Amino acid sequence: MLHILSVNDLTDDFLYSLWSDASKRKGKSNNSLKGKVLTNLFYEPSTRTSSSFYSAMSSCGGSVIPINNVQFSSVAKGESFEDTVMTMSAMSNAIVVRHPDNGAADIAAKVSSVPIINAGDGNSEHPTQTIIDGFTIYNFFNKKLSNLRVTLVGDLKNGRTVKSLVKLLNRFDNNHFNFVSPKNLSLSLDLPKSSYETSDINEVLKETDVLYVTRVQKERGSVHDYSLTLKQLESLPESSIVMHPFPRVNEIPVEFDKDRRAKYFEQIRYGLWCRQILLERVMK
Ligand code: NCD
């Protein structure tokens, strides 16, 4: 049974083959998952991740049980997380879990009889966002994930997409990381070998191939008003790309959206492409 709990569950071969299939299929519909059922079990808000799994599943001919609002489920009556997972595993072929606690997806995998896909656990990991983020980089840098200068900015302490992405990119050769955040929001992960930490983005803008911007996570107690100016973004190298897992609050001005370096809406499109193939792999 293939659980997707951490980027450590994703081998390079698995990723390259998934990305290659996603590039060929490009989100097109088929009936590969006809008769299969996915449960979306979300204990935290979500727009993109839950909808993208819904869209991927239905475009493969399958269906989704959407539990996007646990206060209207038996959780409100005091049902344990384990019982909810066991219940849903008795009526679906896989479960996507988002939860505020680190390690929740691992707990789910221990009691589930079907594959668990971690869609974000606390401030720990978000491996399916990393499949998409890795694909975006793979696509715009000639199918490579090496020799890149990656600047990550925002709430690095709580950004689970940041942690999963750093773990992935750290597996490839010659990547250099610039971590930009105020001191109290710095990365809560061992720094990769080639890393530089600063609170001033201007120091590293010109030495950036991939700028990965994240919001400040108020719900996890972070406070900081963080925003990049159009002028700062426009000073990035012509060949760079700008990514954001979204939601954005005020980190990137909308005026930058039409710049060809802005790839955050591509990331959302790629979410569907990659999750179609991922669901086929997990449910086969
Ligand atoms: C992120 C998340 O939930 O971790 N969003 C996403 O899934 N694309 C990022 C965030 O909430 O800031």
Coordinates of C-alpha atoms and ligand atoms in Angstrom, one line a residue:
M1 CA 0.0 0.0 0.0
L2 CA 1.5 3.3 -1.1
H3 CA 1.0 6.1 1.5
I4 CA 2.2 9.6 0.6
L5 CA 3.1 11.0 4.1
S6 CA 6.4 12.8 3.5
V7 CA 8.6 13.8 0.5
N8 CA 10.8 11.0 1.8
D9 CA 8.2 8.6 0.4
L10 CA 8.8 10.0 -3.1
T11 CA 11.8 8.5 -4.8
D12 CA 13.4 10.4 -7.7
D13 CA 12.3 7.6 -10.1
F14 CA 8.7 7.8 -8.8
L15 CA 8.7 11.6 -9.3
Y16 CA 10.3 11.6 -12.8
S17 CA 7.8 9.0 -14.0
L18 CA 4.9 10.9 -12.5
W19 CA 6.0 14.2 -14.0
S20 CA 6.6 12.7 -17.4
D21 CA 3.1 11.2 -17.4
A22 CA 1.6 14.5 -16.2
S23 CA 3.4 16.4 -19.0
K24 CA 2.0 14.0 -21.6
R25 CA -1.6 14.0 -20.2
K26 CA -1.9 17.7 -19.3
G27 CA -5.0 17.3 -17.2
K28 CA -7.1 15.6 -19.8
S29 CA -10.1 13.5 -18.7
N30 CA -10.3 9.7 -18.9
N31 CA -12.0 6.9 -17.0
S32 CA -9.0 5.4 -15.3
L33 CA -10.5 5.7 -11.8
K34 CA -14.1 4.8 -12.7
G35 CA -15.8 3.2 -9.6
K36 CA -13.1 4.4 -7.2
V37 CA -13.9 6.7 -4.3
L38 CA -11.6 9.3 -2.6
T39 CA -12.3 10.8 0.8
N40 CA -11.2 14.4 1.3
L41 CA -10.8 14.7 5.1
F42 CA -9.9 18.3 5.9
Y43 CA -9.5 19.6 9.5
E44 CA -8.1 22.9 8.2
P45 CA -9.4 25.4 5.6
S46 CA -8.4 24.7 1.9
T47 CA -9.4 26.0 -1.5
R48 CA -6.8 24.7 -3.9
T49 CA -5.7 21.4 -2.4
S50 CA -9.2 20.0 -1.7
S51 CA -10.6 21.3 -5.0
S52 CA -7.6 20.1 -7.0
F53 CA -8.0 16.5 -5.6
Y54 CA -11.7 16.8 -6.3
S55 CA -11.1 17.9 -9.9
A56 CA -8.4 15.3 -10.4
M57 CA -10.5 12.5 -9.1
S58 CA -13.6 13.5 -11.1
S59 CA -11.7 14.0 -14.3
C60 CA -10.5 10.4 -13.9
G61 CA -14.1 9.2 -13.7
G62 CA -14.0 8.6 -9.9
S63 CA -15.9 10.2 -7.1
V64 CA -15.1 12.1 -3.9
I65 CA -16.6 12.2 -0.4
P66 CA -15.9 15.8 0.7
I67 CA -15.5 16.2 4.4
N68 CA -14.2 19.7 4.2
N69 CA -15.9 21.0 7.3
V70 CA -15.3 18.6 10.2
Q71 CA -17.5 20.6 12.5
F72 CA -20.5 19.2 10.5
S73 CA -19.2 15.6 10.8
S74 CA -19.2 13.2 13.8
V75 CA -15.9 14.9 14.9
A76 CA -18.3 17.5 16.5
K77 CA -19.8 14.7 18.6
G78 CA -16.4 13.8 20.0
E79 CA -15.4 11.1 17.5
S80 CA -11.7 10.4 17.6
F81 CA -9.5 11.1 14.6
E82 CA -8.6 7.4 14.4
D83 CA -12.2 6.3 14.4
T84 CA -13.0 8.8 11.6
V85 CA -10.1 7.6 9.5
M86 CA -11.1 3.9 10.0
T87 CA -14.7 4.8 9.1
M88 CA -13.8 6.5 5.9
S89 CA -11.3 3.8 5.0
A90 CA -14.2 1.3 5.1
M91 CA -15.9 3.2 2.2
S92 CA -13.2 4.7 0.1
N93 CA -10.1 3.7 -1.9
A94 CA -7.8 6.4 -0.5
I95 CA -8.0 9.3 2.0
V96 CA -6.5 12.8 1.7
V97 CA -5.9 14.2 5.1
R98 CA -5.2 17.8 6.2
H99 CA -4.8 18.4 9.9
P100 CA -3.4 21.0 12.2
D101 CA -1.2 18.5 14.1
N102 CA 2.3 17.4 13.0
G103 CA 2.3 13.7 12.4
A104 CA -1.5 13.4 11.9
A105 CA -1.1 11.7 8.5
D106 CA 1.3 9.1 10.1
I107 CA -1.4 8.4 12.7
A108 CA -4.0 8.0 10.0
A109 CA -1.7 5.6 8.0
K110 CA -1.4 3.4 11.1
V111 CA -5.1 2.8 11.4
S112 CA -6.2 3.0 7.7
S113 CA -6.8 0.1 5.5
V114 CA -6.4 2.3 2.4
P115 CA -3.6 4.7 1.3
I116 CA -3.3 8.0 3.1
I117 CA -2.2 11.1 1.3
N118 CA -0.9 13.9 3.5
A119 CA -2.3 17.2 2.3
G120 CA -0.5 19.2 5.1
D121 CA 0.1 18.2 8.7
G122 CA 0.7 21.2 11.1
N123 CA 3.9 22.9 10.2
S124 CA 5.6 19.7 9.2
E125 CA 5.1 18.6 5.5
H126 CA 2.9 19.0 2.4
P127 CA 4.3 16.4 0.0
T128 CA 1.7 16.7 -2.8
Q129 CA 2.4 20.5 -3.0
T130 CA 6.0 19.6 -3.4
I131 CA 5.2 17.2 -6.3
I132 CA 3.6 20.3 -8.0
D133 CA 6.4 22.7 -7.0
G134 CA 9.0 20.2 -8.2
F135 CA 7.2 19.8 -11.5
T136 CA 7.0 23.5 -12.0
I137 CA 10.8 23.8 -11.5
Y138 CA 11.4 20.7 -13.7
N139 CA 9.2 22.2 -16.4
F140 CA 10.8 25.7 -16.5
F141 CA 14.5 24.6 -16.0
N142 CA 14.8 22.0 -18.7
K143 CA 13.8 19.0 -16.7
K144 CA 16.5 19.6 -14.1
L145 CA 16.3 20.1 -10.3
S146 CA 20.0 20.8 -9.8
N147 CA 22.4 23.8 -10.0
L148 CA 19.7 26.2 -8.8
R149 CA 19.8 29.2 -6.6
V150 CA 16.6 29.0 -4.6
T151 CA 15.4 31.9 -2.5
L152 CA 12.6 31.1 0.0
V153 CA 10.9 34.0 1.7
G154 CA 8.2 34.5 4.3
D155 CA 7.1 32.3 7.3
L156 CA 9.8 29.6 7.0
K157 CA 9.1 28.5 10.5
N158 CA 5.6 27.3 9.8
G159 CA 5.6 26.9 6.0
R160 CA 5.1 23.2 5.5
T161 CA 5.4 23.6 1.7
V162 CA 8.8 25.2 2.3
K163 CA 10.0 22.3 4.4
S164 CA 8.9 19.7 2.0
L165 CA 10.4 21.6 -1.0
V166 CA 13.7 22.1 0.7
K167 CA 13.9 18.4 1.6
L168 CA 13.3 17.5 -2.1
L169 CA 15.7 20.0 -3.6
N170 CA 18.4 19.2 -1.1
R171 CA 18.6 15.7 -2.7
F172 CA 19.9 17.2 -6.0
D173 CA 23.4 18.4 -6.8
N174 CA 24.6 21.9 -6.4
N175 CA 21.5 23.7 -5.2
H176 CA 22.1 26.8 -3.1
F177 CA 19.4 28.0 -0.7
N178 CA 18.8 31.6 0.5
F179 CA 16.4 31.7 3.4
V180 CA 14.8 35.1 3.9
S181 CA 12.7 35.8 7.0
P182 CA 12.6 37.8 10.2
K183 CA 14.6 35.9 12.9
N184 CA 11.5 34.7 14.7
L185 CA 10.1 33.0 11.6
S186 CA 13.3 31.3 10.4
L187 CA 13.4 27.8 9.1
S188 CA 12.7 25.2 11.7
L189 CA 14.7 22.5 9.9
D190 CA 18.4 21.6 9.7
L191 CA 19.9 24.0 7.1
P192 CA 21.1 22.4 3.9
K193 CA 24.9 22.5 3.3
S194 CA 24.8 25.4 0.9
S195 CA 22.6 27.9 2.7
Y196 CA 22.5 31.6 3.5
E197 CA 20.1 33.2 6.0
T198 CA 19.1 36.9 6.0
S199 CA 16.2 39.1 6.8
D200 CA 16.9 41.4 3.8
I201 CA 15.6 40.1 0.5
N202 CA 17.5 42.8 -1.4
E203 CA 20.8 41.0 -0.6
V204 CA 19.8 38.0 -2.7
L205 CA 17.3 39.0 -5.3
K206 CA 19.8 39.2 -8.1
E207 CA 21.3 35.8 -7.2
T208 CA 18.0 33.9 -7.5
D209 CA 16.8 31.4 -10.1
V210 CA 13.6 30.4 -8.1
L211 CA 11.9 32.8 -5.8
Y212 CA 9.5 30.9 -3.5
V213 CA 7.2 33.2 -1.6
T214 CA 5.0 32.2 1.3
R215 CA 2.5 34.0 3.5
V216 CA 2.7 34.6 7.2
Q217 CA 0.7 31.9 9.0
K218 CA -1.5 33.9 11.4
E219 CA -3.3 30.7 12.5
R220 CA -0.1 29.3 13.8
G221 CA 0.7 32.4 15.8
S222 CA 3.0 34.2 13.4
V223 CA 2.9 38.0 13.1
H224 CA 4.7 40.0 10.5
D225 CA 3.6 42.3 7.7
Y226 CA 5.5 41.0 4.7
S227 CA 5.2 42.2 1.2
L228 CA 7.5 42.4 -1.9
T229 CA 7.3 45.5 -4.1
L230 CA 6.8 45.4 -7.9
K231 CA 10.3 47.0 -8.2
Q232 CA 11.9 44.3 -6.1
L233 CA 10.3 41.5 -8.2
E234 CA 11.1 43.2 -11.4
S235 CA 14.8 43.3 -10.4
L236 CA 15.0 39.5 -10.4
P237 CA 17.1 37.9 -13.2
E238 CA 15.1 37.6 -16.5
S239 CA 15.5 33.8 -16.5
S240 CA 14.2 33.4 -12.9
I241 CA 10.7 32.2 -11.9
V242 CA 8.5 33.3 -9.0
M243 CA 6.4 30.7 -7.2
H244 CA 3.9 30.8 -4.3
P245 CA 1.9 27.9 -3.0
F246 CA -1.0 30.3 -2.3
P247 CA -3.1 31.6 -0.7
R248 CA -1.3 34.9 -1.1
V249 CA -2.3 37.7 1.3
N250 CA -0.2 40.7 0.3
E251 CA 3.2 39.2 -0.4
I252 CA 3.1 39.7 -4.2
P253 CA 1.4 42.7 -5.8
V254 CA -1.2 41.6 -8.4
E255 CA 0.5 43.9 -10.9
F256 CA 3.3 41.3 -11.1
D257 CA 0.9 38.5 -12.2
K258 CA 1.3 39.4 -15.9
D259 CA 5.1 39.2 -15.7
R260 CA 6.3 36.1 -17.5
R261 CA 8.4 35.1 -14.5
A262 CA 5.2 34.7 -12.4
K263 CA 4.4 31.0 -12.3
Y264 CA 2.0 30.7 -9.4
F265 CA -1.1 30.2 -11.5
E266 CA 0.8 27.6 -13.5
Q267 CA 1.5 25.8 -10.2
I268 CA -2.3 25.6 -9.6
R269 CA -2.9 24.2 -13.1
Y270 CA -0.1 21.7 -12.6
G271 CA -1.8 20.6 -9.3
L272 CA -4.5 19.0 -11.4
W273 CA -2.0 17.4 -13.9
C274 CA 0.1 15.9 -11.1
R275 CA -2.7 14.8 -8.8
Q276 CA -4.5 12.9 -11.6
I277 CA -1.3 10.7 -12.1
L278 CA -0.7 10.5 -8.3
L279 CA -4.2 9.2 -7.6
E280 CA -3.8 6.6 -10.4
R281 CA -0.6 5.4 -8.9
V282 CA -2.0 5.3 -5.3
M283 CA -5.3 3.6 -6.2
K284 CA -4.1 1.1 -8.9
Ligands
NCD1 C1 -0.4 25.9 1.8 C2 -0.7 25.0 3.0 O1 -1.9 24.8 3.3 O2 0.2 24.6 3.5 N1 -1.4 26.0 0.8 C3 -1.5 25.0 -0.1 O3 -1.9 23.9 0.2 N2 -1.2 25.3 -1.4 C4 0.2 27.2 2.1 C5 -0.4 28.1 3.1 O4 -1.4 27.7 3.8 O5 0.1 29.2 3.3

